[in-house]
Each structure stands twice: as structure tokens, then as C-alpha cells.
mmCIF file of C-alpha atoms in Angstrom:
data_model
loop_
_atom_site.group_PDB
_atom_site.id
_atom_site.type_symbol
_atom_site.label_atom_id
_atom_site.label_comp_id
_atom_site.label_asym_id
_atom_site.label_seq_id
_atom_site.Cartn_x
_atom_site.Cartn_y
_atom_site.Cartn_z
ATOM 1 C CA UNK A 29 -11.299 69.129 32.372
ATOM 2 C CA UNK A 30 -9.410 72.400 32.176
ATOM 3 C CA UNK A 31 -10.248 75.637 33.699
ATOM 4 C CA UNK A 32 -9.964 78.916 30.131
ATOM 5 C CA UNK A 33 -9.959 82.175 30.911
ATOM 6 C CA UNK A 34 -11.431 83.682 27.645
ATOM 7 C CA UNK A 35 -10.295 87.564 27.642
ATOM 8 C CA UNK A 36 -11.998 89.723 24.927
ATOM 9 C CA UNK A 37 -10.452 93.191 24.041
ATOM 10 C CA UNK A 38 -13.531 94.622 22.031
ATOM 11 C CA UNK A 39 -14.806 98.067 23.380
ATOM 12 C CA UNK A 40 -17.717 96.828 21.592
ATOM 13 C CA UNK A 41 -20.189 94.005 22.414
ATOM 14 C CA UNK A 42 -21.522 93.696 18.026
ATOM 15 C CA UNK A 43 -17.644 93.242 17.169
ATOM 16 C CA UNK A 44 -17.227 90.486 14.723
ATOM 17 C CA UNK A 45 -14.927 89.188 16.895
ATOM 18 C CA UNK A 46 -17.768 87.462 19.045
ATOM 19 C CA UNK A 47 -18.232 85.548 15.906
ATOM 20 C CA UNK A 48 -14.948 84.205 16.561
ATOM 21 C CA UNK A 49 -14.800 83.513 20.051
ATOM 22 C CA UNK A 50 -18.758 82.172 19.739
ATOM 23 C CA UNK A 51 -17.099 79.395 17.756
ATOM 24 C CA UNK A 52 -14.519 78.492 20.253
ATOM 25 C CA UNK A 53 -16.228 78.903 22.810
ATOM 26 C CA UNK A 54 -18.916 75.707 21.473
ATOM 27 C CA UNK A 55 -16.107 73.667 20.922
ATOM 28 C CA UNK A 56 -14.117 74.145 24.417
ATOM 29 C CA UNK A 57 -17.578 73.452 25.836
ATOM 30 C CA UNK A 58 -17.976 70.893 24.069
ATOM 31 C CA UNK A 59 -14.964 69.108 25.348
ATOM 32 C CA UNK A 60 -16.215 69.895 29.060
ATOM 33 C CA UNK A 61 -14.083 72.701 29.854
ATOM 34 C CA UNK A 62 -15.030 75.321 32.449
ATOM 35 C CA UNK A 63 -14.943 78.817 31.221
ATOM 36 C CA UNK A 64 -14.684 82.336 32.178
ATOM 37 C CA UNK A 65 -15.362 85.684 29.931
ATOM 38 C CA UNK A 66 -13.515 88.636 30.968
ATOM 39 C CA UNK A 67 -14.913 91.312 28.440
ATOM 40 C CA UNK A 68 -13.697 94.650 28.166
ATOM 41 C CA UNK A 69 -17.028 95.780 26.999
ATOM 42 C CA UNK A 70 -18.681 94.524 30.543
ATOM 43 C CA UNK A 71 -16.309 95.475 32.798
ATOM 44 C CA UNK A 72 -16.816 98.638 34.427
ATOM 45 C CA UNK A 73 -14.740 101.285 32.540
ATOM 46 C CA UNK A 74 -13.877 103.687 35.115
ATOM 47 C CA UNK A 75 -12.624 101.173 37.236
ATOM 48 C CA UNK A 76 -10.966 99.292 34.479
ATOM 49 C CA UNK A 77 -9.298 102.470 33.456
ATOM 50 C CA UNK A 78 -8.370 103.261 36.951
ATOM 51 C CA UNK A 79 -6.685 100.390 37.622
ATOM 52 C CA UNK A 80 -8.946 99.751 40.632
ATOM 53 C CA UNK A 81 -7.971 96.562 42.031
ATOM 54 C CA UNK A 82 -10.668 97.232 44.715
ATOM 55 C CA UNK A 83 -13.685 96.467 42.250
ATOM 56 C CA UNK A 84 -15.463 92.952 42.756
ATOM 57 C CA UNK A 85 -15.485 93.039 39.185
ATOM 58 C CA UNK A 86 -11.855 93.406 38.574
ATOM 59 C CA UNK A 87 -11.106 91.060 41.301
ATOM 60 C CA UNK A 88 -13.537 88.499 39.856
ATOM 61 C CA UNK A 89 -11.659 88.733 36.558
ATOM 62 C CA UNK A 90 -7.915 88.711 37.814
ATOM 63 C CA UNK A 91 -9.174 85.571 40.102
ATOM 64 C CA UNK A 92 -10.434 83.617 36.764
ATOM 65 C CA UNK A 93 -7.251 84.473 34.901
ATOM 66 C CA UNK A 94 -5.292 83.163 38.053
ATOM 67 C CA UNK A 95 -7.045 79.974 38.161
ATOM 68 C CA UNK A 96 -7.074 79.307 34.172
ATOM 69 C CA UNK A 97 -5.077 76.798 32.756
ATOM 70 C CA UNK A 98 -5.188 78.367 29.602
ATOM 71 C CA UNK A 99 -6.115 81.767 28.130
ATOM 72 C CA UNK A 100 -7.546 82.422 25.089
ATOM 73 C CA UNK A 101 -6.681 86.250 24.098
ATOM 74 C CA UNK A 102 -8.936 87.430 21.507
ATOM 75 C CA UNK A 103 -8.763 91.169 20.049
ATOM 76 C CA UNK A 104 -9.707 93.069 17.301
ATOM 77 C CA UNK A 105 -6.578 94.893 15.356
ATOM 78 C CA UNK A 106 -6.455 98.822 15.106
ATOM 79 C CA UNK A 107 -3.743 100.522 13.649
ATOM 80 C CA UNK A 108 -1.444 97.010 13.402
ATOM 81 C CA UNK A 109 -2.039 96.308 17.364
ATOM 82 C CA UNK A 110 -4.693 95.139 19.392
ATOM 83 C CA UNK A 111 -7.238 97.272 21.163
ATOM 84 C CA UNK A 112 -6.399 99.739 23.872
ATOM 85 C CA UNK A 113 -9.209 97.918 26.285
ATOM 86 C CA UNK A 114 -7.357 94.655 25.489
ATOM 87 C CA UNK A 115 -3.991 96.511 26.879
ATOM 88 C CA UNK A 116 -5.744 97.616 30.281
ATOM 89 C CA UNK A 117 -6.775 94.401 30.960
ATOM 90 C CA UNK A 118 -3.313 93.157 30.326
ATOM 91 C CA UNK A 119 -2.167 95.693 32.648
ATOM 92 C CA UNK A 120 -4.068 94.114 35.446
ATOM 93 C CA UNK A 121 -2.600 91.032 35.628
ATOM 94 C CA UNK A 122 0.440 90.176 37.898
ATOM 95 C CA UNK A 123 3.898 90.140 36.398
ATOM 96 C CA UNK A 124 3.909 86.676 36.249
ATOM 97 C CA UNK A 125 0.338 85.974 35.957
ATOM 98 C CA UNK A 126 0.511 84.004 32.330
ATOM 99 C CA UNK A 127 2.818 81.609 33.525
ATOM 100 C CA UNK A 128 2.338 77.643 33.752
ATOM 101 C CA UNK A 129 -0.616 78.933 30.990
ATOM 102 C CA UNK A 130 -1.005 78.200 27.373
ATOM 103 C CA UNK A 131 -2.218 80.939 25.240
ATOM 104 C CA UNK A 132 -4.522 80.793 22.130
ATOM 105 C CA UNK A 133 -4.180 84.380 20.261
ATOM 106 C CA UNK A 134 -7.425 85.154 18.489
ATOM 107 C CA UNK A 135 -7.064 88.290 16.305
ATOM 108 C CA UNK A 136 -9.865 90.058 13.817
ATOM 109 C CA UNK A 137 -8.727 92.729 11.362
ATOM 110 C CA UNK A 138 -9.837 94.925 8.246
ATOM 111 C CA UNK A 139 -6.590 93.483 6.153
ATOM 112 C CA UNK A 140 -4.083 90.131 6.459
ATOM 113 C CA UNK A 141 -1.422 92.976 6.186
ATOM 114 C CA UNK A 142 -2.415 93.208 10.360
ATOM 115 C CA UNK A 143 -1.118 89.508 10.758
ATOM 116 C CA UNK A 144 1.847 90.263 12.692
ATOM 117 C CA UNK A 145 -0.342 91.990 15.208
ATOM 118 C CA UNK A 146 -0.107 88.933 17.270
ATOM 119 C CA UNK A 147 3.627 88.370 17.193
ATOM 120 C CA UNK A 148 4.906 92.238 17.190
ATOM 121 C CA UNK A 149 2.314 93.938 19.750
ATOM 122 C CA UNK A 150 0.784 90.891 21.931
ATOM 123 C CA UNK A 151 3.893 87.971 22.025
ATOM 124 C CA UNK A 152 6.111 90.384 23.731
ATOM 125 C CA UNK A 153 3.674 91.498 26.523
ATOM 126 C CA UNK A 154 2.084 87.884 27.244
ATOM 127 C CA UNK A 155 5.832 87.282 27.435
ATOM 128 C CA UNK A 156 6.769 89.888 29.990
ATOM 129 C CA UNK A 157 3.579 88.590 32.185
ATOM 130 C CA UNK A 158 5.545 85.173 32.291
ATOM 131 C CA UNK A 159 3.664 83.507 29.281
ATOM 132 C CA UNK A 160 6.258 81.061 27.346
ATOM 133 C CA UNK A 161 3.667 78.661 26.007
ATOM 134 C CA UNK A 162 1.844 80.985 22.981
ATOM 135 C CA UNK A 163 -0.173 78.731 20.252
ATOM 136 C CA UNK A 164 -0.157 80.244 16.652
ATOM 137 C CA UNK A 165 -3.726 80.946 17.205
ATOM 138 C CA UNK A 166 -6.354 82.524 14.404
ATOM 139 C CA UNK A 167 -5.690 85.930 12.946
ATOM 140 C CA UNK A 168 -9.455 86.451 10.763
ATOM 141 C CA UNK A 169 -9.975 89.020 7.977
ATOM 142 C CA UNK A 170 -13.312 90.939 9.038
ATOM 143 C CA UNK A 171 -14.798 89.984 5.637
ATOM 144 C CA UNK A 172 -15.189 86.101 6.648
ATOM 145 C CA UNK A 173 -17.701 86.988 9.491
ATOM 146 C CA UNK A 174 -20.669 88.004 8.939
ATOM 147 C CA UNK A 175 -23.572 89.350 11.092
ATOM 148 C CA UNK A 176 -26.834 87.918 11.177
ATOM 149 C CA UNK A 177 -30.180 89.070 11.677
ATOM 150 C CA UNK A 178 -31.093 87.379 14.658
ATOM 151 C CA UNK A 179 -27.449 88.241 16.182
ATOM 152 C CA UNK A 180 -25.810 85.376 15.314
ATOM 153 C CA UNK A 181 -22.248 85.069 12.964
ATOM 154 C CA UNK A 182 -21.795 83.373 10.052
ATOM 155 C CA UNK A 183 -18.080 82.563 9.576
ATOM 156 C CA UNK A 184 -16.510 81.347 6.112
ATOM 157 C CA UNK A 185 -16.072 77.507 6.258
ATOM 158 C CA UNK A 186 -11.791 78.419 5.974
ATOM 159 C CA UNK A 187 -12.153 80.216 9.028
ATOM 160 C CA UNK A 188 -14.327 77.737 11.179
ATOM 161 C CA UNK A 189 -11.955 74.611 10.197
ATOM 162 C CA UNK A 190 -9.122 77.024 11.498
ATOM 163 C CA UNK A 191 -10.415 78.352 14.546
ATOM 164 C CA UNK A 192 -11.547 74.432 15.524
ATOM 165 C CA UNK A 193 -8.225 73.255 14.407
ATOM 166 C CA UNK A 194 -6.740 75.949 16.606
ATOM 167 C CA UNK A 195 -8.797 74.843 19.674
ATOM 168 C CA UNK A 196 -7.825 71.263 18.965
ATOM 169 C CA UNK A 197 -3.667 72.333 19.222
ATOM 170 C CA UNK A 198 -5.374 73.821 22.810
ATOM 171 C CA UNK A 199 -7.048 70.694 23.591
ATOM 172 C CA UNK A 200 -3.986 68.703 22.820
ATOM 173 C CA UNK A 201 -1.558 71.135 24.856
ATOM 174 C CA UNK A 202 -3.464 71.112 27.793
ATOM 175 C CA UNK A 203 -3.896 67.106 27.905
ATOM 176 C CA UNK A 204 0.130 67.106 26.945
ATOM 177 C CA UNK A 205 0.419 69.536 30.493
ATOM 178 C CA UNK A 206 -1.663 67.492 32.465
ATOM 179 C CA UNK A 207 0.164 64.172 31.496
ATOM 180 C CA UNK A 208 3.442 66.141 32.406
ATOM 181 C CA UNK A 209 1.771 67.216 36.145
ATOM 182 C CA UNK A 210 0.802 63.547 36.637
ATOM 183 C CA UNK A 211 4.161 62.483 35.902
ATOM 184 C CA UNK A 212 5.841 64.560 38.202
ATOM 185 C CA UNK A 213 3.381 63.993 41.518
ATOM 186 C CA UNK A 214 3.856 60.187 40.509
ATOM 187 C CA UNK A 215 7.788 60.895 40.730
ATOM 188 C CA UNK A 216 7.443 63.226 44.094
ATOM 189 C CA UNK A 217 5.618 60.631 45.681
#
């Protein structure tokens, strides 16, 4: 199947956002893609900060974003934007590293007045790193996860038939992409 690039702007590794990308992450698997995490909380963050495209870890993560066929950018939302680590990952990539990629936005804030955190702060950067194919994705309210004792999330059933109907638009844009490749080797050959 595809190759999905899964990058995850939390400083922290108990963000409720895990909750979310947990959930996508079972049903991408589950339709036998191949995945990658790039987490801002387990990247090294002096040399994520530096910019230091010398670090096997940064190269690891810029190489799994290059092969992806999609991206799924998921971010918790501070102040109406996403997270600062988010934005130095961006920074990273190659000015036209999102192209020829679909993206699937998944956002987590404290209020639904942050909902325009995905078209305001992250459309127009995805867009300046060549990415033209952006899916409406999930923006959750941080009330409809919930933590578990044994480390786990517990999302509200609204939220899980969202975030699966989000990763079915994925599924269905990346089979739609595929069909359009075939089509044009067929034609070039």
C-alpha cells in the first residue's frame, strides 16, 4: 500500500493528542500501510532546534517525509496556532518537500474557537513547502479524550467516527493518486 509519514508536534509524549493519532494510526495499519512517526518529543532537541541536518535522527526523519505518500500533520493548538516543535520540524523540510503528498491535518485544542488553527497558521506553510492536496482533517476539543489508567485514550464515539471517516477521505485519495500514476505510465508506455 502507501508509504504515511505521521509528524507529531507535541513537546510532550502524555498529550491527548496521542489519543488521536493512536486511533489513526490502527486504522492506516489496518489497511496495510507502512508508517513512519516523526515526534517532536523524540527527536533530539538540540539538534532539532539547531537545524542540524547532520543528525542521523534528523536525516532519518526528513528521509521518511521524502518517501511518504501522504502526511498526516497532527498538533496540539496554543495560542490559536500549532506548537512551536511542530514549526521546527516544518522548517526542516525542503521547499518543496510536501508536494505530490496528501495531507491529513489533525489538530487538539482547549476550545472549537481554535478551529481555524488549521486553515490560518498550518494551510499556508504546508502550502509554501509545495503541499496543494490538504484534506479537511480532525480539529478535537481536549474534553473528548480522555486518559486512562493503564495509558491508553478513550475518545468520545463523535470523535472516533470522525477521525476514521477522516482516514477513509485518506484512504480514498491515495487509491484516487495511484489510479492517476497507473494511468499515466500506461499512456508513457
Amino acid at each position: 500500500m502507501a508509504k504515511i509519514a505521521l509528524i507529531i508536534g507535541s513537546p510532550s509524549s502524555k498529550s491527548r493528542l496521542f489519543g488521536l493519532t493512536q486511533r489513526v494510526e490502527e486504522q492506516l495499519q489496518q489497511a496495510g500501510h507502512e508508517l513512519a512517526w516523526i515526534s517532536a518529543a523524540e527527536l533530539p532537541a538540540e539538534e532539532l532546534l539547531r537545524a542540524d541536518f547532520g543528525s542521523p535522527a534528523i536525516q532519518e526523519a526528513l528521509a521518511a517525509i521524502a518517501a511518504a505518500d501522504a502526511v498526516v500533520i497532527a498538533s496540539p493548538v496554543y495560542k490559536a496556532a500549532y506548537s512551536g516543535a511542530l514549526k521546527t520540524i516544518l522548517d526542516l523540510i525542503p521547499q518543496k518537500g510536501l508536494q505530490g503528498k496528501v495531507i491529513l491535518p489533525l489538530f487538539i485544542g482547549g476550545t472549537i474557537a481554535h478551529l481555524l488553527a488549521v486553515d490560518y497558521a498550518l494551510k499556508p506553510v504546508v502550502a509554501a513547502l509545495g503541499g496543494t492536496h490538504i484534506l479537511s482533517g480532525v480539529f478535537a476539543v481536549d474534553q473528548w479524550v480522555s486518559r486512562l489508567e493503564n495509558g491508553g485514550y478513550a475518545l468520545e464515539e463523535q470523535l472516533r467516527e470522525r477521525l476514521d471517516e477522516a482516514v477513509g477521505e485518506l484512504n480514498r485519495e491515495l487509491a484516487r493518486y495511484r489510479g492517476a500514476e497507473q494511468e499515466q505510465a500506461v499512456g508513457l508506455g
